[in-house]
Amino acid sequence: MGGLWRPGWRCAAFCGWRWSPLAPPTSVAQRVGLCLGPGRSGTGGAEKGLRRLGTWRRPSLARDLALQPPRRRKSTNPYVRAQQEEWRRRNKTVLTYVAAAAVGMLGASYAAVPLYRLYCQTTGLGGSVAAGHGSDQVENMVPVKDRIIKVTFNADVHASLQWNFRPQQTEIYVVPGETALAFYKAKNPTDKPVIGISTYNVVPFEAGQYFNKIQCFCFEEQRLNPQEEVDMPVFFYIDPEFAEDPRMANVDLITLSYTFFEAKEGHKLPIPGYN
């Protein structure tokens, strides 16, 4: 069967089938939908659709490079190039100094505690007992007989250490420039060997620089076997300059304190005077 057509007709029949023409797309969305609709997926379909819309452009390396921001060219001026090299050299120098300072600060952090402890022992800062002097100085000291000082003794044990630790005397009287001997007693009541280590300080703190130890068990590991008991001596003297210091004019009482801790790997003892 043939088909019939007339310009005024909106429908026509071809071989028994009814056909109605579609109205032309009236918007950009409809045009894009027709070009990129089902059956036109993929790179090839999108490219064909963009060709139909008239917005497709062939890729061009030269055009892409032209769109990129231009690179800064090196100056041919010798003065400018020399100035740039000087800036680079200065930046490298600054970075070197910063790295060296960081390494130095890291090393100082590890050495701070031992150095501070040594400084405290030398100057008596923070109540630390000053390190002992030479035997000649001790033999040539002149006691200040009119200045009597009462020295009391204190003993403490950290909770981690199961020891019995106490002074054998509660107090003694000394004068500046005169040596004195005191004893502490420690006992391990447990059924296993224990290693302890002690710290010390002096109260008042200002008197620490005049309190000199000749023999002491502090900062030395003490190993006690099960049920073992030992005597620990402290041989000391007060510097004669104690009587000449106006800050010590009203100081007639000094307390020497020891604290024992269990010696463990990686355990750091508190700084004397601040424990």
Coordinates of N, CA and C in Angstrom, one line a residue, residues 96-113 115:
T96 N 70.6 26.2 57.5 CA 71.7 25.5 58.2 C 71.7 25.8 59.7
Y97 N 71.6 27.1 60.0 CA 71.5 27.6 61.4 C 70.3 27.0 62.1
V98 N 69.2 27.0 61.4 CA 68.0 26.5 62.1 C 68.1 25.0 62.4
A99 N 68.7 24.2 61.4 CA 68.9 22.8 61.7 C 69.9 22.6 62.8
A100 N 71.0 23.3 62.8 CA 72.0 23.2 63.9 C 71.4 23.5 65.2
A101 N 70.5 24.6 65.3 CA 69.9 25.0 66.6 C 68.9 23.9 67.0
A102 N 68.2 23.2 66.1 CA 67.3 22.2 66.5 C 68.1 21.0 67.1
V103 N 69.2 20.6 66.4 CA 70.0 19.5 66.9 C 70.6 19.9 68.3
G104 N 71.0 21.1 68.4 CA 71.6 21.5 69.7 C 70.6 21.5 70.8
M105 N 69.4 22.0 70.6 CA 68.3 21.9 71.6 C 68.0 20.5 72.0
L106 N 68.0 19.6 71.0 CA 67.7 18.2 71.3 C 68.8 17.6 72.2
G107 N 70.0 17.9 71.9 CA 71.1 17.4 72.8 C 71.1 18.0 74.2
A108 N 70.7 19.3 74.2 CA 70.7 20.0 75.5 C 69.6 19.5 76.4
S109 N 68.5 19.0 75.8 CA 67.4 18.5 76.6 C 67.8 17.2 77.3
Y110 N 68.6 16.4 76.6 CA 69.1 15.2 77.3 C 70.1 15.4 78.4
A111 N 70.9 16.5 78.2 CA 72.0 16.8 79.1 C 71.5 17.8 80.2
A112 N 70.3 18.3 80.1 CA 69.9 19.3 81.1 C 69.9 18.8 82.5
V113 N 69.3 17.6 82.7 CA 69.2 17.1 84.1 C 70.5 16.9 84.8
L115 N 73.5 18.1 84.0 CA 74.2 19.4 84.1 C 73.6 20.2 85.3

